[in-house]
Structure formats: structure tokens, C-alpha cells
CSV table of C-alpha atoms in Angstrom, one decimal:
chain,number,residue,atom,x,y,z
A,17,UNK,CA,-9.9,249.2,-55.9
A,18,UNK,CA,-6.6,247.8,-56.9
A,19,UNK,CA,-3.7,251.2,-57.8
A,20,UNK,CA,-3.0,250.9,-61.3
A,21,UNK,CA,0.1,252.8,-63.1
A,22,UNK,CA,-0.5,254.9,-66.1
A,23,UNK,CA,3.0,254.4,-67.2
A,24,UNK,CA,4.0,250.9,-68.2
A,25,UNK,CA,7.3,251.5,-66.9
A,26,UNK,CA,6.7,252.5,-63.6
A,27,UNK,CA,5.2,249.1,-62.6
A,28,UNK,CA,7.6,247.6,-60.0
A,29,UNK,CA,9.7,245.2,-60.7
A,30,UNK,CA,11.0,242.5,-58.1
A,31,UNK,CA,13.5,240.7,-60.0
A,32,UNK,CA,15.4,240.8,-63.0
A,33,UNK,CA,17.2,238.0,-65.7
A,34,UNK,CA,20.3,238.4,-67.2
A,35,UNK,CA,23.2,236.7,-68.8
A,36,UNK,CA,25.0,236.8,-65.5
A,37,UNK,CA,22.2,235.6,-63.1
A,38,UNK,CA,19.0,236.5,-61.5
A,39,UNK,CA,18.5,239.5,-59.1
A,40,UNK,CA,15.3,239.3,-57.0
A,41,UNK,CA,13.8,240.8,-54.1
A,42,UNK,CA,11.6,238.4,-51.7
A,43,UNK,CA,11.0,238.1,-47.8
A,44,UNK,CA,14.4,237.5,-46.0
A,45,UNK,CA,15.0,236.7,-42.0
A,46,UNK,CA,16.6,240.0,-41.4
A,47,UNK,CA,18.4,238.4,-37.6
A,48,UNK,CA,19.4,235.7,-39.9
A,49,UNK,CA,21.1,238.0,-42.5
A,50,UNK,CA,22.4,240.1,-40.1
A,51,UNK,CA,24.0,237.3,-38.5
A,52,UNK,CA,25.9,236.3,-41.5
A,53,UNK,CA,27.1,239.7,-41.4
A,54,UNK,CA,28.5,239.1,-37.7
A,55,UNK,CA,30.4,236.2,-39.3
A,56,UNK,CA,32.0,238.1,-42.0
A,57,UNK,CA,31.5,241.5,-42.9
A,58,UNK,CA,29.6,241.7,-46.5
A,59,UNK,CA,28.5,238.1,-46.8
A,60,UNK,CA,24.8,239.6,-45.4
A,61,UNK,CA,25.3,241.7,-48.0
A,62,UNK,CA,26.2,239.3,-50.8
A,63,UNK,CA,22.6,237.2,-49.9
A,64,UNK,CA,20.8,240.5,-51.0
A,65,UNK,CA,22.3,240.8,-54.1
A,66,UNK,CA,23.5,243.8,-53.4
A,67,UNK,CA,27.2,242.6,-54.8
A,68,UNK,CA,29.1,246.3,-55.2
A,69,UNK,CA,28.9,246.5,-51.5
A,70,UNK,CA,29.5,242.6,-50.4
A,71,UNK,CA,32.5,242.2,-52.3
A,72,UNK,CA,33.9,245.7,-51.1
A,73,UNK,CA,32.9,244.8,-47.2
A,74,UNK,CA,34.5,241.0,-47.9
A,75,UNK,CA,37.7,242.7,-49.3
A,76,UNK,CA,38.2,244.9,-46.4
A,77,UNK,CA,37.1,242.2,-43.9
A,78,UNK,CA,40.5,240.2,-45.4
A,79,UNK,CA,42.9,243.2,-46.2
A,80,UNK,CA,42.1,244.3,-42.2
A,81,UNK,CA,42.1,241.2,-40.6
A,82,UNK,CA,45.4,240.8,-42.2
A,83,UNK,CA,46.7,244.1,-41.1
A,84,UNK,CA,45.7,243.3,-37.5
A,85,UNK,CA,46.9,239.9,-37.7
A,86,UNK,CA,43.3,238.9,-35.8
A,87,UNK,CA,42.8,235.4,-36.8
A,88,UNK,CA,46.4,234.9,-35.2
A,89,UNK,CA,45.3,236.1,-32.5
A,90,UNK,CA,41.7,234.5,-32.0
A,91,UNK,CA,43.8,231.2,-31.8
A,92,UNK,CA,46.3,231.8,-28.8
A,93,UNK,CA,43.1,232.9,-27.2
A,94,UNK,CA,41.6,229.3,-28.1
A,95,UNK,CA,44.4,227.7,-26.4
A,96,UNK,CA,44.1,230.4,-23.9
A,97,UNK,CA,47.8,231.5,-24.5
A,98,UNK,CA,46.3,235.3,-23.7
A,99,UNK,CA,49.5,237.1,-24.2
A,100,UNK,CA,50.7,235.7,-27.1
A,101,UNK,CA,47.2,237.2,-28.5
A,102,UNK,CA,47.9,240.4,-27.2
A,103,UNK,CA,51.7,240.3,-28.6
A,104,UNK,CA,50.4,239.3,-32.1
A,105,UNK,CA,47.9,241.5,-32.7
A,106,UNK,CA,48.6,244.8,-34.3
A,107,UNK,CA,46.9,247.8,-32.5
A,108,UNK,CA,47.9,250.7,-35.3
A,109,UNK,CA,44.7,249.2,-37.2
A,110,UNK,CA,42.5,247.4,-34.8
A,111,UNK,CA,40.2,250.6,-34.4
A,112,UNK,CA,39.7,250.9,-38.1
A,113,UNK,CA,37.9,247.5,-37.7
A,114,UNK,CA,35.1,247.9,-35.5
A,115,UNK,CA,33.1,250.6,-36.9
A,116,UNK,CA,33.3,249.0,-40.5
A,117,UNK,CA,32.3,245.5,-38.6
A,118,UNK,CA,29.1,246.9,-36.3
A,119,UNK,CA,28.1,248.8,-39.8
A,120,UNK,CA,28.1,245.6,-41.7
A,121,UNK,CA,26.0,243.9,-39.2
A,122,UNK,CA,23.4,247.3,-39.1
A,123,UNK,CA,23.4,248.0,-42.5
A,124,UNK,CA,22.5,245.0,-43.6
A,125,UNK,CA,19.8,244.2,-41.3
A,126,UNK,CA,18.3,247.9,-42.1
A,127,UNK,CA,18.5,246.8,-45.8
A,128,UNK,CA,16.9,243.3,-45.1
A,129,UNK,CA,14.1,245.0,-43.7
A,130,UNK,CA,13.7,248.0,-46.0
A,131,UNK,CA,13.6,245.0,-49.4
A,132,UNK,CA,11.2,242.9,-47.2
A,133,UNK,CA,8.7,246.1,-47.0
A,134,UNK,CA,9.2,247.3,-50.8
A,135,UNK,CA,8.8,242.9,-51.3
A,136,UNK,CA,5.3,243.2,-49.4
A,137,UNK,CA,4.2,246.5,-50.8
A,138,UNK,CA,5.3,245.2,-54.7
A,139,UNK,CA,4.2,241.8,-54.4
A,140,UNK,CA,0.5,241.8,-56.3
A,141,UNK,CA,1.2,244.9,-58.5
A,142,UNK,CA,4.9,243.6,-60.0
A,143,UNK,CA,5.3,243.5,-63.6
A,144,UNK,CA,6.4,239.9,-64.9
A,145,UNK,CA,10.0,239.5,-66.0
A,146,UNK,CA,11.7,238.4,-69.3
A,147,UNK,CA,12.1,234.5,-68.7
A,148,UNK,CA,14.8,234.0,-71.5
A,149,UNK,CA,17.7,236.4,-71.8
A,150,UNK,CA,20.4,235.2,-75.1
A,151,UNK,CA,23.4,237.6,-76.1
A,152,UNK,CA,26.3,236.8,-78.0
A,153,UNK,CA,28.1,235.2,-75.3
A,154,UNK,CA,25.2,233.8,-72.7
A,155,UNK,CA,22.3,232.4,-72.3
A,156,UNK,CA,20.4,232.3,-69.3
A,157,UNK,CA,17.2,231.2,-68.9
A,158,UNK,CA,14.1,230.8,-65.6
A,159,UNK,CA,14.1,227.3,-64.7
A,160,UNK,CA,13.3,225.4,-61.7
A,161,UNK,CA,16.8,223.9,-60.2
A,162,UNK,CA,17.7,221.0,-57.5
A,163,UNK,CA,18.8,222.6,-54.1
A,164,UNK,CA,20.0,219.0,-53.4
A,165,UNK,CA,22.3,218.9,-56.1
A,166,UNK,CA,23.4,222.7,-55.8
A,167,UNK,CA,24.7,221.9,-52.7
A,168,UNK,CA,26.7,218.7,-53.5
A,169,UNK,CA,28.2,221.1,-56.0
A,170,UNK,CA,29.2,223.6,-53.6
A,171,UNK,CA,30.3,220.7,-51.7
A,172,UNK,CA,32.8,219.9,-53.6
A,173,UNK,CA,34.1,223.1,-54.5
A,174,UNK,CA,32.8,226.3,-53.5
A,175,UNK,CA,31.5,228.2,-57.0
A,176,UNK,CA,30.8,225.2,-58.8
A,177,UNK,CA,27.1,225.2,-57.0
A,178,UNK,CA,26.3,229.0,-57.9
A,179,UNK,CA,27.7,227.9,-61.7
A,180,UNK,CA,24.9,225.8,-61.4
A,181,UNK,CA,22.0,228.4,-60.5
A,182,UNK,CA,24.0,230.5,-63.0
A,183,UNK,CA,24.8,233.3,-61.1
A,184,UNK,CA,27.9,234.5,-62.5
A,185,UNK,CA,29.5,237.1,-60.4
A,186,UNK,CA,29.0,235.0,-57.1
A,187,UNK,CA,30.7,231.9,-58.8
A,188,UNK,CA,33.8,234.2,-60.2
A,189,UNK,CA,34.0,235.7,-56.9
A,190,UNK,CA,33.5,232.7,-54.8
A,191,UNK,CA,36.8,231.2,-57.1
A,192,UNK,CA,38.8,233.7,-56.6
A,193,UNK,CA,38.2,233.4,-52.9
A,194,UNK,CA,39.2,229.5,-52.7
A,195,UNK,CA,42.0,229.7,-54.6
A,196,UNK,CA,43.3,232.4,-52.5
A,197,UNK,CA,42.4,231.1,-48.8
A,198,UNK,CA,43.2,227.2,-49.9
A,199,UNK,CA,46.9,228.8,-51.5
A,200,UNK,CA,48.0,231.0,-48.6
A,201,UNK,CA,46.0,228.5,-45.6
A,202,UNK,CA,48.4,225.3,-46.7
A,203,UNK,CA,44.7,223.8,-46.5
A,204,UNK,CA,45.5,221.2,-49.8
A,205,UNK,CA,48.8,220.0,-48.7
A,206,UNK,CA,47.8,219.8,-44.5
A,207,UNK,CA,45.3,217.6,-45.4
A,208,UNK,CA,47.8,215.6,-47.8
A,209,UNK,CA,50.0,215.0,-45.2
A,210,UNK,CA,47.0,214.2,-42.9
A,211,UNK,CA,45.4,211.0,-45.5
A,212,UNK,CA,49.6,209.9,-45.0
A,213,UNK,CA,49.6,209.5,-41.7
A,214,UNK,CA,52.2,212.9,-40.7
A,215,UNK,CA,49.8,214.3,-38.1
A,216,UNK,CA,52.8,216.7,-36.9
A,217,UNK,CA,54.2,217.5,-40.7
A,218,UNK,CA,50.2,218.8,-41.4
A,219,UNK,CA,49.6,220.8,-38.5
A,220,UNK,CA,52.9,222.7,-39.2
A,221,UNK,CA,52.5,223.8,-42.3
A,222,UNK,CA,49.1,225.2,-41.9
A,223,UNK,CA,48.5,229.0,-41.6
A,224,UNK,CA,46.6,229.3,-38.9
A,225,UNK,CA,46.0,233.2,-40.2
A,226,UNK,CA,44.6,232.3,-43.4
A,227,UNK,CA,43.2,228.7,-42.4
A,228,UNK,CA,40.7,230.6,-39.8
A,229,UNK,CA,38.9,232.3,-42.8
A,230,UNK,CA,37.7,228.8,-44.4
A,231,UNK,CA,35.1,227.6,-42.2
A,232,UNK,CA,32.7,230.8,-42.6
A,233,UNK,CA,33.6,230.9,-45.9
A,234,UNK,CA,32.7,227.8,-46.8
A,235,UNK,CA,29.3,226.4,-45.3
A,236,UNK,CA,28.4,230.4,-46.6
A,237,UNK,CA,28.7,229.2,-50.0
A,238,UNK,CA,26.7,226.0,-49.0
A,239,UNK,CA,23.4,228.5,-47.6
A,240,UNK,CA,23.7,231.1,-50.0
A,241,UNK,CA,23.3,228.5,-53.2
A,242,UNK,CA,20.8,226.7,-51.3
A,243,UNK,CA,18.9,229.7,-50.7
A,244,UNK,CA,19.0,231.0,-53.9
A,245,UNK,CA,18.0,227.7,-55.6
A,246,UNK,CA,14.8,227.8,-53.0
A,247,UNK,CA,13.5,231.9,-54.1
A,248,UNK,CA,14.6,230.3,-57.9
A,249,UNK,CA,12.2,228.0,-58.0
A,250,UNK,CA,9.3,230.3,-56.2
A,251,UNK,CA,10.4,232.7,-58.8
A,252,UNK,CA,9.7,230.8,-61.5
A,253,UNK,CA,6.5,229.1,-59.9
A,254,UNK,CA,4.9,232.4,-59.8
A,255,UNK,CA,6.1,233.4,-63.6
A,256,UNK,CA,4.1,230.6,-64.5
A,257,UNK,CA,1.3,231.1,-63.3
A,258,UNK,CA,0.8,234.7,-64.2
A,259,UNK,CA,1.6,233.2,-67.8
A,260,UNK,CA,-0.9,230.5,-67.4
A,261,UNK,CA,-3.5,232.9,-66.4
A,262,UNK,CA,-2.7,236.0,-68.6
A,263,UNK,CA,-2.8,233.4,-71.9
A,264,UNK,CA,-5.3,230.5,-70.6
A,265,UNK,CA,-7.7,231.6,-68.0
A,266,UNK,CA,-11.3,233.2,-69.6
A,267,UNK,CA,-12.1,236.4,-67.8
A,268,UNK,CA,-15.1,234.5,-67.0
A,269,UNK,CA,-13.5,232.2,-64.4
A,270,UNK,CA,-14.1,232.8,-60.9
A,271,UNK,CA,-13.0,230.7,-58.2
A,272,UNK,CA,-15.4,230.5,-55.2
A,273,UNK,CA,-14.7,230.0,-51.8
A,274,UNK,CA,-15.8,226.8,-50.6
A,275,UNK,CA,-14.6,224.9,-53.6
A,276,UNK,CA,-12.0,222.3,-53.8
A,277,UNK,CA,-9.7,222.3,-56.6
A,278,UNK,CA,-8.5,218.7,-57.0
């Protein structure tokens, strides 16, 4: 016999709308999150919606790495000039950096796997969510999206994509990120000088410091919209078809095994 709650309010609820985007919980690969978290600190974080903590680990990732001069350092060891690593990097801080790294990585696999058990436990008992949220100033609304054209979006400029899946705290965050990294990395006017031919004039006025922080940072925002346009659209699948069957299906239908439903 099914559990059933007295209280209306304590049925469990595994997502939530609202003007500035959709919150859910649902199965995650918790080796997969914790690996984006072995990329860069708080980005595990940010594909659990659990935003207070991502942006805090992501801002402490950049202000440390800074202080350290790390990045710097990772590319003399590319080029294997090993002492100019060791002269560059800054030792005062470089111990403040591990733990808060090897937590990133644990935390967010304990919390992947934690959701993914409350996810399992919920699943058949959660209470359906308000499909249509409108305030003065936004409207937001469950809808199925295109992961294809979420990520041309995103490929054009990270944000735009998570714009498009209207979440609004990841896009204003995610902007605030290019614009920094692009500005301080040279990245805009390298490549400039690149499409003109000046191989040597692009390479120099990069910063390799800043310019290491791009790749992660970017083909993130690519997975993270892509992912979230995917558990959208199962989202709103499974909103519709506890509203078909609430407000069409007779309590006299039974499906029995056996029987193909064409």
C-alpha cells in the first residue's frame, strides 16, 4: 500500500518554477559531476542547482588561482620550462588551495548522490509543480526546448544558451564570467591579430594567466545548457502526463499487461 501524506504540504516536491528558472532534482552521474568539480571548483556544484555554493567555490577558484599565479605556472610546465614554474608560482597561498579543491570534488559527489537517493525515494509520491509562473517583471513558463539550438547559442556566446532555457542566474553569472576572462585573457584582440595574419603580435598579447581559464569555462557552459535542456523536457513530459491523467483518464481504466498500446 502506497504512503500517503496527511498534510498537503509535506508531499515532496522535486522541482520548482520561477521567474528566474527551474530548480529540479533528477538522477545525475555523480563520477561525472565530480569530475567537473576536478576541472574547476564549483562548476559540479553549479549542475546541481545548488548556485550559493557554485558561485562562491568559482569565485575562490579565480581569486586563488590568481594569488598563486597557478595557471602561469601550469604553462612553463607544458613547455617543460620546470623552474620557471617553480619561480612563478607563489607558495604564501598554494596551501590554502588544496583542501578547498579536494572539498569541491567530495562534496559534490556526496551531494550528487545524496539528491539521486531523495530523486529515487520522491519520484512516484512528488507533488506536481506550478507550470506557469507571471510577476510584474517575468514570465516564465514549462515548455519543451531544443538542446540543438541551446547549444548553438551557447556557442556563440556563453549565457546566451541558458537565456534560452531561461535560467536567469546561470546566464547573469555566466556573462559576467566572459566578459571578465575574454577582457583580462587578450582572447578578442589575439584572435584579431590571428584572422590578419600577425601570428607573433597574437601570441604576445595574450595572458596566458587568464587565457588558461577559457577552455573549462567554456565547453562547461556548452554541457550544463545541454543538460539542462534534456531534464527540461523530461520535466515537462512527466507534468503532462500526470495532467493528462488527473483531468482525462476515468478511474475505470486499467492497463493490462500483455497489451499493446499503438
Amino acid at each position: 500500500m502506497p504512503y500517503t501524506y496527511k498534510n498537503q504540504k509535506a508531499v515532496p516536491k522535486l522541482a520548482y518554477l520561477s521567474i528566474f528558472g527551474t530548480s529540479q532534482i533528477h538522477l545525475r552521474n555523480p563520477y561525472v559531476v565530480a569530475m567537473w568539480s576536478a576541472v574547476f571548483p564549483g562548476y559540479g556544484h553549479l549542475l546541481l542547482n545548488k548556485y550559493l555554493r557554485g558561485f562562491s567555490l568559482v569565485i575562490w577558484e579565480l581569486f586563488i588561482n590568481q594569488m598563486i599565479h597557478l595557471n602561469s605556472a601550469m604553462v612553463y610546465s607544458f613547455i617543460g620550462d620546470i623552474q620557471k614554474a617553480k619561480d612563478v608560482i607563489d607558495i604564501r597561498y598554494m596551501h590554502l588551495y588544496i583542501p578547498v579543491y579536494i572539498f569541491a570534488i567530495w562534496d559534490s559527489y556526496r551531494t550528487t548522490v545524496d539528491m539521486n537517493k531523495i530523486f529515487l525515494l520522491n519520484e512516484k509520491d512528488a507533488s506536481t509543480i506550478e507550470r506557469l509562473v507571471i510577476k510584474p517583471f517575468e514570465i516564465n513558463y514549462l515548455d519543451k526546448r531544443d538542446p540543438i539550438a541551446a547549444i548553438f547559442w551557447s556557442l556563440t556566446i556563453p549565457s546566451l544558451g541558458q537565456l534560452y532555457i531561461h535560467r536567469i542566474f546561470g546566464a547573469f553569472f555566466t556573462l559576467v564570467m566572459t566578459v571578465v576572462l575574454v577582457h583580462f585573457s587578450h582572447f578578442i584582440e589575439a584572435f584579431h591579430y590571428l584572422l590578419i595574419g600577425e601570428l607573433k603580435k597574437s601570441s604576445q598579447v595574450l595572458n596566458a594567466q587568464w587565457l588558461l581559464y577559457l577552455p573549462s569555462f567554456y565547453f562547461f557552459t556548452l554541457y550544463d545548457t545541454y543538460m539542462n535542456v534534456v531534464e527540461n523536457n523530461k520535466l515537462y513530459d512527466t507534468e503532462q502526463k500526470k495532467f493528462l491523467r488527473k483531468y482525462y483518464q476515468t478511474n475505470s481504466f486499467h492497463l493490462q499487461k500483455g497489451i499493446k498500446v499503438k
